[in-house]
């Protein structure tokens, strides 16, 4: 475990939901900058933005390789990451945001965490299903932050695989950054999410109750609360959930930005149908004696060998996401 097991620390953290514009990096970066400036005025030290919010997300489905390459940038030398690093430096804040990364011939759904000292950490989504042209990452991302604690990153679907959360905790994460583009998804499961009528979003100013009922219900918060707090509780780490909100190439994301403590309790959240930031204080002194960390110390690894052995039923990320075969 990290050094925060023995050190009490309180960190003001923000999670942001916003409706990105597909392919409009200038607009999306300007939105990010506006929230960072607002967060600085509220004493925030760590701010988390959604998956692929710099480049846009769901519109890449069906896009040809040339189109995705036109969106992609190298990390950390691309203009978008340089902009994130400048925000981190200017406001003395750790800033996380997602984009499409280009590394030679490979493309990745990546998440960059920019530190105020000029360093940048990048997580490549382990289970990328957005396009056959986007590769999946092959390693966990856990690192010592300038905040004085250890951060981990899992992008969207990565969090649905319970082994990923456990591995991130075992590698020492105190706070898990969990950027998403989810909720309102046309799921193949009859009891997981489901689409939301775009007309409800368009009427959000005149009838906010109707769209907020969807966001709070089983297409948004209701679905998240079945499993997301367990990732924090069972593994003894805080979790910062950031998400897109509003239309995303035919689907409506549900936002539900929230902060969850290491007992699985919601520290702060929103279900409003608008761009919004939620802020809260994470008390890292809770970590050492949290239920999840005690359970981690009580593990019996000699029993778990089958977890790392193929069963023959494994599917690739695209097949697993879109296959209609329940087997």
PDB file of C-alpha atoms in Angstrom:
ATOM      1  CA  UNK A   1       0.000   0.000   0.000  1.00  0.00           C
ATOM      2  CA  UNK A   2       1.031   3.599  -0.482  1.00  0.00           C
ATOM      3  CA  UNK A   3       2.393   6.048   2.024  1.00  0.00           C
ATOM      4  CA  UNK A   4      -1.061   7.494   2.669  1.00  0.00           C
ATOM      5  CA  UNK A   5      -1.772   4.468   4.885  1.00  0.00           C
ATOM      6  CA  UNK A   6       0.054   6.345   7.625  1.00  0.00           C
ATOM      7  CA  UNK A   7      -0.482   9.965   6.574  1.00  0.00           C
ATOM      8  CA  UNK A   8      -3.669  11.957   7.013  1.00  0.00           C
ATOM      9  CA  UNK A   9      -4.389  14.169   4.025  1.00  0.00           C
ATOM     10  CA  UNK A  10      -7.411  15.980   2.669  1.00  0.00           C
ATOM     11  CA  UNK A  11      -7.634  16.820  -1.017  1.00  0.00           C
ATOM     12  CA  UNK A  12     -10.273  18.942  -2.725  1.00  0.00           C
ATOM     13  CA  UNK A  13     -11.310  17.098  -5.882  1.00  0.00           C
ATOM     14  CA  UNK A  14     -13.649  17.907  -8.782  1.00  0.00           C
ATOM     15  CA  UNK A  15     -15.424  15.674 -11.286  1.00  0.00           C
ATOM     16  CA  UNK A  16     -16.816  17.237 -14.456  1.00  0.00           C
ATOM     17  CA  UNK A  17     -19.558  16.192 -16.843  1.00  0.00           C
ATOM     18  CA  UNK A  18     -19.912  18.078 -20.101  1.00  0.00           C
ATOM     19  CA  UNK A  19     -21.387  17.682 -23.558  1.00  0.00           C
ATOM     20  CA  UNK A  20     -18.430  17.616 -25.922  1.00  0.00           C
ATOM     21  CA  UNK A  21     -18.624  18.569 -29.583  1.00  0.00           C
ATOM     22  CA  UNK A  22     -17.540  15.750 -31.867  1.00  0.00           C
ATOM     23  CA  UNK A  23     -14.230  16.565 -33.509  1.00  0.00           C
ATOM     24  CA  UNK A  24     -14.161  20.155 -32.188  1.00  0.00           C
ATOM     25  CA  UNK A  25     -11.035  20.091 -30.062  1.00  0.00           C
ATOM     26  CA  UNK A  26     -10.889  23.890 -29.758  1.00  0.00           C
ATOM     27  CA  UNK A  27     -14.364  24.029 -28.206  1.00  0.00           C
ATOM     28  CA  UNK A  28     -13.753  21.068 -25.946  1.00  0.00           C
ATOM     29  CA  UNK A  29     -10.417  22.394 -24.682  1.00  0.00           C
ATOM     30  CA  UNK A  30     -11.976  25.804 -24.052  1.00  0.00           C
ATOM     31  CA  UNK A  31     -14.690  24.111 -21.977  1.00  0.00           C
ATOM     32  CA  UNK A  32     -12.025  22.232 -20.026  1.00  0.00           C
ATOM     33  CA  UNK A  33     -10.107  25.463 -19.422  1.00  0.00           C
ATOM     34  CA  UNK A  34     -13.235  27.185 -18.124  1.00  0.00           C
ATOM     35  CA  UNK A  35     -13.898  24.450 -15.607  1.00  0.00           C
ATOM     36  CA  UNK A  36     -10.256  24.377 -14.467  1.00  0.00           C
ATOM     37  CA  UNK A  37     -10.362  28.120 -13.817  1.00  0.00           C
ATOM     38  CA  UNK A  38     -13.599  27.738 -11.852  1.00  0.00           C
ATOM     39  CA  UNK A  39     -12.148  24.815  -9.909  1.00  0.00           C
ATOM     40  CA  UNK A  40      -9.063  26.823  -8.968  1.00  0.00           C
ATOM     41  CA  UNK A  41     -11.310  29.376  -7.289  1.00  0.00           C
ATOM     42  CA  UNK A  42     -12.764  26.573  -5.175  1.00  0.00           C
ATOM     43  CA  UNK A  43      -9.413  25.237  -4.001  1.00  0.00           C
ATOM     44  CA  UNK A  44      -9.483  22.112  -6.190  1.00  0.00           C
ATOM     45  CA  UNK A  45      -6.207  20.180  -6.489  1.00  0.00           C
ATOM     46  CA  UNK A  46      -7.394  17.365  -8.793  1.00  0.00           C
ATOM     47  CA  UNK A  47      -9.945  17.710 -11.593  1.00  0.00           C
ATOM     48  CA  UNK A  48     -11.192  14.819 -13.731  1.00  0.00           C
ATOM     49  CA  UNK A  49     -12.839  15.159 -17.171  1.00  0.00           C
ATOM     50  CA  UNK A  50     -14.549  12.434 -19.244  1.00  0.00           C
ATOM     51  CA  UNK A  51     -13.212   9.809 -21.606  1.00  0.00           C
ATOM     52  CA  UNK A  52     -12.247  11.147 -25.071  1.00  0.00           C
ATOM     53  CA  UNK A  53     -13.765  14.525 -24.190  1.00  0.00           C
ATOM     54  CA  UNK A  54     -11.070  16.405 -26.125  1.00  0.00           C
ATOM     55  CA  UNK A  55     -11.728  14.669 -29.447  1.00  0.00           C
ATOM     56  CA  UNK A  56     -15.319  13.482 -29.027  1.00  0.00           C
ATOM     57  CA  UNK A  57     -16.353   9.882 -28.548  1.00  0.00           C
ATOM     58  CA  UNK A  58     -19.163   7.883 -30.149  1.00  0.00           C
ATOM     59  CA  UNK A  59     -18.842   9.481 -33.577  1.00  0.00           C
ATOM     60  CA  UNK A  60     -15.652   7.439 -34.137  1.00  0.00           C
ATOM     61  CA  UNK A  61     -17.784   4.282 -34.426  1.00  0.00           C
ATOM     62  CA  UNK A  62     -17.820   3.467 -38.126  1.00  0.00           C
ATOM     63  CA  UNK A  63     -15.260   6.172 -38.908  1.00  0.00           C
ATOM     64  CA  UNK A  64     -12.514   5.117 -41.290  1.00  0.00           C
ATOM     65  CA  UNK A  65      -8.904   4.993 -40.202  1.00  0.00           C
ATOM     66  CA  UNK A  66      -8.010   8.254 -41.916  1.00  0.00           C
ATOM     67  CA  UNK A  67     -10.751  10.057 -40.018  1.00  0.00           C
ATOM     68  CA  UNK A  68      -9.573   8.760 -36.651  1.00  0.00           C
ATOM     69  CA  UNK A  69      -5.960   9.531 -37.503  1.00  0.00           C
ATOM     70  CA  UNK A  70      -6.983  13.115 -38.229  1.00  0.00           C
ATOM     71  CA  UNK A  71      -8.322  13.371 -34.652  1.00  0.00           C
ATOM     72  CA  UNK A  72      -5.378  11.652 -33.001  1.00  0.00           C
ATOM     73  CA  UNK A  73      -2.329  13.318 -31.455  1.00  0.00           C
ATOM     74  CA  UNK A  74       0.948  12.114 -29.968  1.00  0.00           C
ATOM     75  CA  UNK A  75       1.278  12.063 -26.201  1.00  0.00           C
ATOM     76  CA  UNK A  76       2.760  14.046 -24.547  1.00  0.00           C
ATOM     77  CA  UNK A  77       3.962  16.231 -27.417  1.00  0.00           C
ATOM     78  CA  UNK A  78       0.641  16.965 -29.138  1.00  0.00           C
ATOM     79  CA  UNK A  79      -1.051  20.376 -28.872  1.00  0.00           C
ATOM     80  CA  UNK A  80      -3.932  19.143 -26.696  1.00  0.00           C
ATOM     81  CA  UNK A  81      -1.649  17.603 -24.081  1.00  0.00           C
ATOM     82  CA  UNK A  82       0.501  20.724 -24.101  1.00  0.00           C
ATOM     83  CA  UNK A  83      -2.668  22.724 -23.404  1.00  0.00           C
ATOM     84  CA  UNK A  84      -3.572  20.427 -20.498  1.00  0.00           C
ATOM     85  CA  UNK A  85      -0.046  20.715 -19.084  1.00  0.00           C
ATOM     86  CA  UNK A  86      -0.227  24.500 -19.280  1.00  0.00           C
ATOM     87  CA  UNK A  87      -3.520  24.489 -17.362  1.00  0.00           C
ATOM     88  CA  UNK A  88      -1.988  22.205 -14.730  1.00  0.00           C
ATOM     89  CA  UNK A  89       1.023  24.493 -14.361  1.00  0.00           C
ATOM     90  CA  UNK A  90      -0.949  27.748 -14.338  1.00  0.00           C
ATOM     91  CA  UNK A  91      -3.453  26.636 -11.718  1.00  0.00           C
ATOM     92  CA  UNK A  92      -1.219  24.256  -9.727  1.00  0.00           C
ATOM     93  CA  UNK A  93      -3.710  21.458 -10.308  1.00  0.00           C
ATOM     94  CA  UNK A  94      -3.659  17.869 -11.537  1.00  0.00           C
ATOM     95  CA  UNK A  95      -5.807  17.741 -14.701  1.00  0.00           C
ATOM     96  CA  UNK A  96      -7.097  14.557 -16.355  1.00  0.00           C
ATOM     97  CA  UNK A  97      -8.789  14.383 -19.780  1.00  0.00           C
ATOM     98  CA  UNK A  98      -9.284  11.853 -22.563  1.00  0.00           C
ATOM     99  CA  UNK A  99      -8.424  11.887 -26.269  1.00  0.00           C
ATOM    100  CA  UNK A 100      -7.332   9.696 -29.175  1.00  0.00           C
ATOM    101  CA  UNK A 101      -3.589   9.060 -29.035  1.00  0.00           C
ATOM    102  CA  UNK A 102      -1.346   8.342 -32.021  1.00  0.00           C
ATOM    103  CA  UNK A 103       1.825   6.356 -31.341  1.00  0.00           C
ATOM    104  CA  UNK A 104       3.489   5.512 -34.625  1.00  0.00           C
ATOM    105  CA  UNK A 105       0.959   3.456 -36.566  1.00  0.00           C
ATOM    106  CA  UNK A 106      -1.085   2.620 -33.476  1.00  0.00           C
ATOM    107  CA  UNK A 107      -4.146   4.499 -32.238  1.00  0.00           C
ATOM    108  CA  UNK A 108      -5.418   4.389 -28.651  1.00  0.00           C
ATOM    109  CA  UNK A 109      -8.324   5.607 -26.562  1.00  0.00           C
ATOM    110  CA  UNK A 110      -6.111   7.312 -23.999  1.00  0.00           C
ATOM    111  CA  UNK A 111      -6.426   9.350 -20.834  1.00  0.00           C
ATOM    112  CA  UNK A 112      -3.801  11.922 -19.918  1.00  0.00           C
ATOM    113  CA  UNK A 113      -3.144  13.093 -16.385  1.00  0.00           C
ATOM    114  CA  UNK A 114      -1.214  16.379 -16.506  1.00  0.00           C
ATOM    115  CA  UNK A 115       0.753  17.327 -13.401  1.00  0.00           C
ATOM    116  CA  UNK A 116       1.704  20.889 -12.441  1.00  0.00           C
ATOM    117  CA  UNK A 117       5.404  19.966 -12.480  1.00  0.00           C
ATOM    118  CA  UNK A 118       5.205  19.384 -16.252  1.00  0.00           C
ATOM    119  CA  UNK A 119       5.021  15.592 -16.148  1.00  0.00           C
ATOM    120  CA  UNK A 120       2.233  13.648 -17.842  1.00  0.00           C
ATOM    121  CA  UNK A 121       0.925  10.135 -17.314  1.00  0.00           C
ATOM    122  CA  UNK A 122      -1.125   8.283 -19.914  1.00  0.00           C
ATOM    123  CA  UNK A 123      -3.481   5.321 -19.624  1.00  0.00           C
ATOM    124  CA  UNK A 124      -4.490   3.414 -22.737  1.00  0.00           C
ATOM    125  CA  UNK A 125      -7.939   1.862 -22.457  1.00  0.00           C
ATOM    126  CA  UNK A 126      -7.504  -1.852 -21.832  1.00  0.00           C
ATOM    127  CA  UNK A 127     -10.789  -2.852 -23.471  1.00  0.00           C
ATOM    128  CA  UNK A 128     -11.266  -0.555 -26.485  1.00  0.00           C
ATOM    129  CA  UNK A 129     -14.299  -1.408 -28.593  1.00  0.00           C
ATOM    130  CA  UNK A 130     -14.966   1.912 -30.346  1.00  0.00           C
ATOM    131  CA  UNK A 131     -13.269   0.952 -33.604  1.00  0.00           C
ATOM    132  CA  UNK A 132     -11.265  -1.830 -35.188  1.00  0.00           C
ATOM    133  CA  UNK A 133      -8.636   0.852 -35.821  1.00  0.00           C
ATOM    134  CA  UNK A 134      -8.180   1.636 -32.098  1.00  0.00           C
ATOM    135  CA  UNK A 135      -5.910  -0.737 -30.197  1.00  0.00           C
ATOM    136  CA  UNK A 136      -6.297  -1.756 -26.577  1.00  0.00           C
ATOM    137  CA  UNK A 137      -3.637  -0.954 -24.007  1.00  0.00           C
ATOM    138  CA  UNK A 138      -1.624  -3.670 -22.300  1.00  0.00           C
ATOM    139  CA  UNK A 139      -0.704  -2.298 -18.885  1.00  0.00           C
ATOM    140  CA  UNK A 140      -2.147  -0.744 -15.752  1.00  0.00           C
ATOM    141  CA  UNK A 141      -1.565   2.898 -14.929  1.00  0.00           C
ATOM    142  CA  UNK A 142      -0.754   3.614 -11.276  1.00  0.00           C
ATOM    143  CA  UNK A 143       1.639   6.387 -10.287  1.00  0.00           C
ATOM    144  CA  UNK A 144       2.783   8.662  -7.493  1.00  0.00           C
ATOM    145  CA  UNK A 145       1.208  12.067  -8.010  1.00  0.00           C
ATOM    146  CA  UNK A 146       2.453  15.490  -6.991  1.00  0.00           C
ATOM    147  CA  UNK A 147      -0.629  15.489  -4.719  1.00  0.00           C
ATOM    148  CA  UNK A 148       1.304  13.236  -2.340  1.00  0.00           C
ATOM    149  CA  UNK A 149      -0.852  10.187  -2.984  1.00  0.00           C
ATOM    150  CA  UNK A 150      -1.046   7.451  -5.610  1.00  0.00           C
ATOM    151  CA  UNK A 151      -3.459   7.702  -8.547  1.00  0.00           C
ATOM    152  CA  UNK A 152      -4.743   4.982 -10.840  1.00  0.00           C
ATOM    153  CA  UNK A 153      -6.722   5.261 -14.075  1.00  0.00           C
ATOM    154  CA  UNK A 154      -9.283   2.954 -15.678  1.00  0.00           C
ATOM    155  CA  UNK A 155     -11.319   4.135 -18.669  1.00  0.00           C
ATOM    156  CA  UNK A 156     -15.044   3.325 -18.902  1.00  0.00           C
ATOM    157  CA  UNK A 157     -15.356  -0.390 -19.807  1.00  0.00           C
ATOM    158  CA  UNK A 158     -12.075  -1.081 -17.983  1.00  0.00           C
ATOM    159  CA  UNK A 159     -14.027  -0.490 -14.760  1.00  0.00           C
ATOM    160  CA  UNK A 160     -16.624  -3.128 -15.640  1.00  0.00           C
ATOM    161  CA  UNK A 161     -13.988  -5.865 -15.404  1.00  0.00           C
ATOM    162  CA  UNK A 162     -13.583  -6.416 -11.677  1.00  0.00           C
ATOM    163  CA  UNK A 163     -10.034  -7.764 -12.021  1.00  0.00           C
ATOM    164  CA  UNK A 164      -8.890  -4.395 -13.372  1.00  0.00           C
ATOM    165  CA  UNK A 165     -10.066  -2.532 -10.279  1.00  0.00           C
ATOM    166  CA  UNK A 166      -8.464  -5.129  -8.007  1.00  0.00           C
ATOM    167  CA  UNK A 167      -5.133  -4.970  -9.864  1.00  0.00           C
ATOM    168  CA  UNK A 168      -5.146  -1.165  -9.714  1.00  0.00           C
ATOM    169  CA  UNK A 169      -5.694  -1.347  -5.960  1.00  0.00           C
ATOM    170  CA  UNK A 170      -2.985  -3.983  -5.491  1.00  0.00           C
ATOM    171  CA  UNK A 171      -0.572  -1.702  -7.337  1.00  0.00           C
ATOM    172  CA  UNK A 172      -1.212   0.920  -4.666  1.00  0.00           C
ATOM    173  CA  UNK A 173      -3.871   3.307  -5.971  1.00  0.00           C
ATOM    174  CA  UNK A 174      -5.368   5.604  -3.352  1.00  0.00           C
ATOM    175  CA  UNK A 175      -7.691   7.347  -5.819  1.00  0.00           C
ATOM    176  CA  UNK A 176      -9.045   5.734  -8.978  1.00  0.00           C
ATOM    177  CA  UNK A 177      -9.836   8.125 -11.829  1.00  0.00           C
ATOM    178  CA  UNK A 178     -12.748   6.586 -13.741  1.00  0.00           C
ATOM    179  CA  UNK A 179     -13.529   8.683 -16.846  1.00  0.00           C
ATOM    180  CA  UNK A 180     -16.524   7.423 -18.858  1.00  0.00           C
ATOM    181  CA  UNK A 181     -18.885   8.014 -21.771  1.00  0.00           C
ATOM    182  CA  UNK A 182     -21.832   5.972 -20.564  1.00  0.00           C
ATOM    183  CA  UNK A 183     -25.456   5.900 -19.494  1.00  0.00           C
ATOM    184  CA  UNK A 184     -28.286   5.957 -22.012  1.00  0.00           C
ATOM    185  CA  UNK A 185     -26.505   3.205 -23.938  1.00  0.00           C
ATOM    186  CA  UNK A 186     -28.298   0.863 -26.335  1.00  0.00           C
ATOM    187  CA  UNK A 187     -27.267  -2.172 -24.300  1.00  0.00           C
ATOM    188  CA  UNK A 188     -27.895  -5.746 -25.393  1.00  0.00           C
ATOM    189  CA  UNK A 189     -28.859  -6.554 -21.813  1.00  0.00           C
ATOM    190  CA  UNK A 190     -32.543  -5.901 -21.019  1.00  0.00           C
ATOM    191  CA  UNK A 191     -31.580  -4.792 -17.499  1.00  0.00           C
ATOM    192  CA  UNK A 192     -28.610  -2.511 -18.174  1.00  0.00           C
ATOM    193  CA  UNK A 193     -29.209   1.097 -19.225  1.00  0.00           C
ATOM    194  CA  UNK A 194     -31.204   1.633 -22.458  1.00  0.00           C
ATOM    195  CA  UNK A 195     -31.580   4.632 -24.735  1.00  0.00           C
ATOM    196  CA  UNK A 196     -33.076   7.996 -23.778  1.00  0.00           C
ATOM    197  CA  UNK A 197     -35.317  10.057 -26.061  1.00  0.00           C
ATOM    198  CA  UNK A 198     -33.277  13.001 -27.379  1.00  0.00           C
ATOM    199  CA  UNK A 199     -36.452  15.117 -27.156  1.00  0.00           C
ATOM    200  CA  UNK A 200     -36.213  14.947 -23.364  1.00  0.00           C
ATOM    201  CA  UNK A 201     -32.738  16.462 -23.517  1.00  0.00           C
ATOM    202  CA  UNK A 202     -33.904  19.163 -25.901  1.00  0.00           C
ATOM    203  CA  UNK A 203     -36.696  20.064 -23.443  1.00  0.00           C
ATOM    204  CA  UNK A 204     -34.337  20.097 -20.426  1.00  0.00           C
ATOM    205  CA  UNK A 205     -34.800  23.827 -19.768  1.00  0.00           C
ATOM    206  CA  UNK A 206     -38.596  23.734 -19.807  1.00  0.00           C
ATOM    207  CA  UNK A 207     -39.078  20.273 -18.311  1.00  0.00           C
ATOM    208  CA  UNK A 208     -35.938  19.354 -16.335  1.00  0.00           C
ATOM    209  CA  UNK A 209     -37.803  16.793 -14.221  1.00  0.00           C
ATOM    210  CA  UNK A 210     -38.405  14.452 -17.174  1.00  0.00           C
ATOM    211  CA  UNK A 211     -34.762  14.150 -18.261  1.00  0.00           C
ATOM    212  CA  UNK A 212     -33.486  14.124 -14.672  1.00  0.00           C
ATOM    213  CA  UNK A 213     -35.783  11.187 -13.924  1.00  0.00           C
ATOM    214  CA  UNK A 214     -34.007   9.267 -16.694  1.00  0.00           C
ATOM    215  CA  UNK A 215     -30.583  10.311 -15.417  1.00  0.00           C
ATOM    216  CA  UNK A 216     -31.445   9.231 -11.853  1.00  0.00           C
ATOM    217  CA  UNK A 217     -33.140   6.023 -12.978  1.00  0.00           C
ATOM    218  CA  UNK A 218     -31.911   2.705 -14.311  1.00  0.00           C
ATOM    219  CA  UNK A 219     -30.523   4.217 -17.521  1.00  0.00           C
ATOM    220  CA  UNK A 220     -28.062   6.287 -15.488  1.00  0.00           C
ATOM    221  CA  UNK A 221     -27.495   6.459 -11.736  1.00  0.00           C
ATOM    222  CA  UNK A 222     -29.579   3.395 -10.938  1.00  0.00           C
ATOM    223  CA  UNK A 223     -27.363   1.234 -13.125  1.00  0.00           C
ATOM    224  CA  UNK A 224     -24.146   2.795 -11.825  1.00  0.00           C
ATOM    225  CA  UNK A 225     -25.090   2.276  -8.198  1.00  0.00           C
ATOM    226  CA  UNK A 226     -25.387  -1.484  -8.712  1.00  0.00           C
ATOM    227  CA  UNK A 227     -21.622  -1.814  -9.140  1.00  0.00           C
ATOM    228  CA  UNK A 228     -19.589   1.410  -9.169  1.00  0.00           C
ATOM    229  CA  UNK A 229     -19.442   2.021  -5.383  1.00  0.00           C
ATOM    230  CA  UNK A 230     -18.353  -1.612  -4.951  1.00  0.00           C
ATOM    231  CA  UNK A 231     -15.200  -0.914  -6.982  1.00  0.00           C
ATOM    232  CA  UNK A 232     -14.222   1.659  -4.337  1.00  0.00           C
ATOM    233  CA  UNK A 233     -15.466  -0.206  -1.267  1.00  0.00           C
ATOM    234  CA  UNK A 234     -14.132  -3.662  -2.086  1.00  0.00           C
ATOM    235  CA  UNK A 235     -10.691  -2.361  -3.031  1.00  0.00           C
ATOM    236  CA  UNK A 236     -10.203   0.336  -0.404  1.00  0.00           C
ATOM    237  CA  UNK A 237      -9.738   3.330  -2.701  1.00  0.00           C
ATOM    238  CA  UNK A 238     -11.540   6.551  -3.551  1.00  0.00           C
ATOM    239  CA  UNK A 239     -13.165   6.780  -6.987  1.00  0.00           C
ATOM    240  CA  UNK A 240     -13.749   9.839  -9.170  1.00  0.00           C
ATOM    241  CA  UNK A 241     -16.422   9.161 -11.795  1.00  0.00           C
ATOM    242  CA  UNK A 242     -16.545  11.633 -14.676  1.00  0.00           C
ATOM    243  CA  UNK A 243     -18.862  11.225 -17.646  1.00  0.00           C
ATOM    244  CA  UNK A 244     -20.203  12.863 -20.744  1.00  0.00           C
ATOM    245  CA  UNK A 245     -23.684  14.369 -20.622  1.00  0.00           C
ATOM    246  CA  UNK A 246     -26.178  14.964 -23.414  1.00  0.00           C
ATOM    247  CA  UNK A 247     -26.237  13.899 -27.076  1.00  0.00           C
ATOM    248  CA  UNK A 248     -23.388  11.740 -28.314  1.00  0.00           C
ATOM    249  CA  UNK A 249     -23.950  10.636 -31.913  1.00  0.00           C
ATOM    250  CA  UNK A 250     -27.504   9.402 -31.412  1.00  0.00           C
ATOM    251  CA  UNK A 251     -27.345   8.404 -27.740  1.00  0.00           C
ATOM    252  CA  UNK A 252     -27.802  10.602 -24.664  1.00  0.00           C
ATOM    253  CA  UNK A 253     -25.131  10.320 -21.965  1.00  0.00           C
ATOM    254  CA  UNK A 254     -26.419  10.675 -18.417  1.00  0.00           C
ATOM    255  CA  UNK A 255     -23.644  12.603 -16.670  1.00  0.00           C
ATOM    256  CA  UNK A 256     -24.020  11.546 -13.019  1.00  0.00           C
ATOM    257  CA  UNK A 257     -20.581  12.946 -12.135  1.00  0.00           C
ATOM    258  CA  UNK A 258     -19.721  11.782  -8.633  1.00  0.00           C
ATOM    259  CA  UNK A 259     -17.053  11.319  -5.996  1.00  0.00           C
ATOM    260  CA  UNK A 260     -17.102   8.057  -4.011  1.00  0.00           C
ATOM    261  CA  UNK A 261     -15.111   7.411  -0.852  1.00  0.00           C
ATOM    262  CA  UNK A 262     -13.236   4.247   0.107  1.00  0.00           C
ATOM    263  CA  UNK A 263     -16.328   2.905   1.885  1.00  0.00           C
ATOM    264  CA  UNK A 264     -18.427   3.187  -1.272  1.00  0.00           C
ATOM    265  CA  UNK A 265     -20.260   6.267   0.013  1.00  0.00           C
ATOM    266  CA  UNK A 266     -21.147   9.075  -2.393  1.00  0.00           C
ATOM    267  CA  UNK A 267     -19.349  12.261  -1.325  1.00  0.00           C
ATOM    268  CA  UNK A 268     -20.801  14.494  -4.033  1.00  0.00           C
ATOM    269  CA  UNK A 269     -22.875  13.949  -7.178  1.00  0.00           C
ATOM    270  CA  UNK A 270     -25.187  15.498  -9.743  1.00  0.00           C
ATOM    271  CA  UNK A 271     -27.969  14.245 -11.980  1.00  0.00           C
ATOM    272  CA  UNK A 272     -28.661  17.566 -13.673  1.00  0.00           C
ATOM    273  CA  UNK A 273     -28.960  17.640 -17.457  1.00  0.00           C
ATOM    274  CA  UNK A 274     -26.244  20.184 -18.143  1.00  0.00           C
ATOM    275  CA  UNK A 275     -22.508  20.749 -18.093  1.00  0.00           C
ATOM    276  CA  UNK A 276     -21.597  20.690 -14.427  1.00  0.00           C
ATOM    277  CA  UNK A 277     -18.786  20.198 -11.930  1.00  0.00           C
ATOM    278  CA  UNK A 278     -19.134  18.527  -8.541  1.00  0.00           C
ATOM    279  CA  UNK A 279     -16.534  19.160  -5.838  1.00  0.00           C
ATOM    280  CA  UNK A 280     -15.760  17.499  -2.549  1.00  0.00           C
ATOM    281  CA  UNK A 281     -13.030  16.815  -0.042  1.00  0.00           C
ATOM    282  CA  UNK A 282     -11.458  13.357   0.009  1.00  0.00           C
ATOM    283  CA  UNK A 283     -10.115  12.447   3.448  1.00  0.00           C
ATOM    284  CA  UNK A 284      -7.267  10.066   2.696  1.00  0.00           C
ATOM    285  CA  UNK A 285      -6.840   9.247   6.383  1.00  0.00           C
ATOM    286  CA  UNK A 286      -9.852   6.934   5.920  1.00  0.00           C
ATOM    287  CA  UNK A 287      -7.870   4.596   3.696  1.00  0.00           C
ATOM    288  CA  UNK A 288      -5.724   2.717   6.210  1.00  0.00           C
ATOM    289  CA  UNK A 289      -8.534   1.102   8.169  1.00  0.00           C
ATOM    290  CA  UNK A 290     -11.115   0.964   5.395  1.00  0.00           C
ATOM    291  CA  UNK A 291     -12.949  -2.312   4.927  1.00  0.00           C
ATOM    292  CA  UNK A 292     -11.525  -2.879   1.456  1.00  0.00           C
ATOM    293  CA  UNK A 293      -7.914  -2.475   2.531  1.00  0.00           C
ATOM    294  CA  UNK A 294      -8.407  -4.863   5.407  1.00  0.00           C
ATOM    295  CA  UNK A 295      -9.948  -7.360   2.995  1.00  0.00           C
ATOM    296  CA  UNK A 296      -7.002  -6.976   0.619  1.00  0.00           C
ATOM    297  CA  UNK A 297      -4.673  -7.988   3.441  1.00  0.00           C
ATOM    298  CA  UNK A 298      -6.849 -11.022   4.081  1.00  0.00           C
ATOM    299  CA  UNK A 299      -6.637 -12.406   0.558  1.00  0.00           C
ATOM    300  CA  UNK A 300      -5.456 -15.959  -0.173  1.00  0.00           C
ATOM    301  CA  UNK A 301      -3.679 -15.612  -3.539  1.00  0.00           C
ATOM    302  CA  UNK A 302      -2.925 -19.332  -3.694  1.00  0.00           C
ATOM    303  CA  UNK A 303      -6.633 -19.902  -4.391  1.00  0.00           C
ATOM    304  CA  UNK A 304      -6.905 -17.528  -7.340  1.00  0.00           C
ATOM    305  CA  UNK A 305      -4.702 -19.066 -10.022  1.00  0.00           C
ATOM    306  CA  UNK A 306      -7.661 -19.722 -12.325  1.00  0.00           C
ATOM    307  CA  UNK A 307      -8.210 -15.961 -12.645  1.00  0.00           C
ATOM    308  CA  UNK A 308      -5.159 -15.702 -14.899  1.00  0.00           C
ATOM    309  CA  UNK A 309      -5.888 -18.812 -16.970  1.00  0.00           C
ATOM    310  CA  UNK A 310      -7.885 -18.647 -20.239  1.00  0.00           C
ATOM    311  CA  UNK A 311     -11.192 -20.509 -20.227  1.00  0.00           C
ATOM    312  CA  UNK A 312     -11.533 -20.681 -24.003  1.00  0.00           C
ATOM    313  CA  UNK A 313     -14.640 -18.490 -23.864  1.00  0.00           C
ATOM    314  CA  UNK A 314     -12.823 -15.148 -23.987  1.00  0.00           C
ATOM    315  CA  UNK A 315     -13.836 -12.569 -26.591  1.00  0.00           C
ATOM    316  CA  UNK A 316     -12.052  -9.494 -27.858  1.00  0.00           C
ATOM    317  CA  UNK A 317     -13.349  -6.111 -26.616  1.00  0.00           C
ATOM    318  CA  UNK A 318     -15.399  -5.420 -29.773  1.00  0.00           C
ATOM    319  CA  UNK A 319     -16.956  -8.899 -29.784  1.00  0.00           C
ATOM    320  CA  UNK A 320     -17.683  -8.753 -26.062  1.00  0.00           C
ATOM    321  CA  UNK A 321     -19.340  -5.336 -26.388  1.00  0.00           C
ATOM    322  CA  UNK A 322     -21.462  -5.996 -29.459  1.00  0.00           C
ATOM    323  CA  UNK A 323     -21.949  -9.784 -29.629  1.00  0.00           C
ATOM    324  CA  UNK A 324     -25.519 -11.038 -29.241  1.00  0.00           C
ATOM    325  CA  UNK A 325     -24.262 -14.473 -28.160  1.00  0.00           C
ATOM    326  CA  UNK A 326     -24.925 -14.886 -24.409  1.00  0.00           C
ATOM    327  CA  UNK A 327     -22.319 -17.640 -24.223  1.00  0.00           C
TER     328      UNK A 327
END
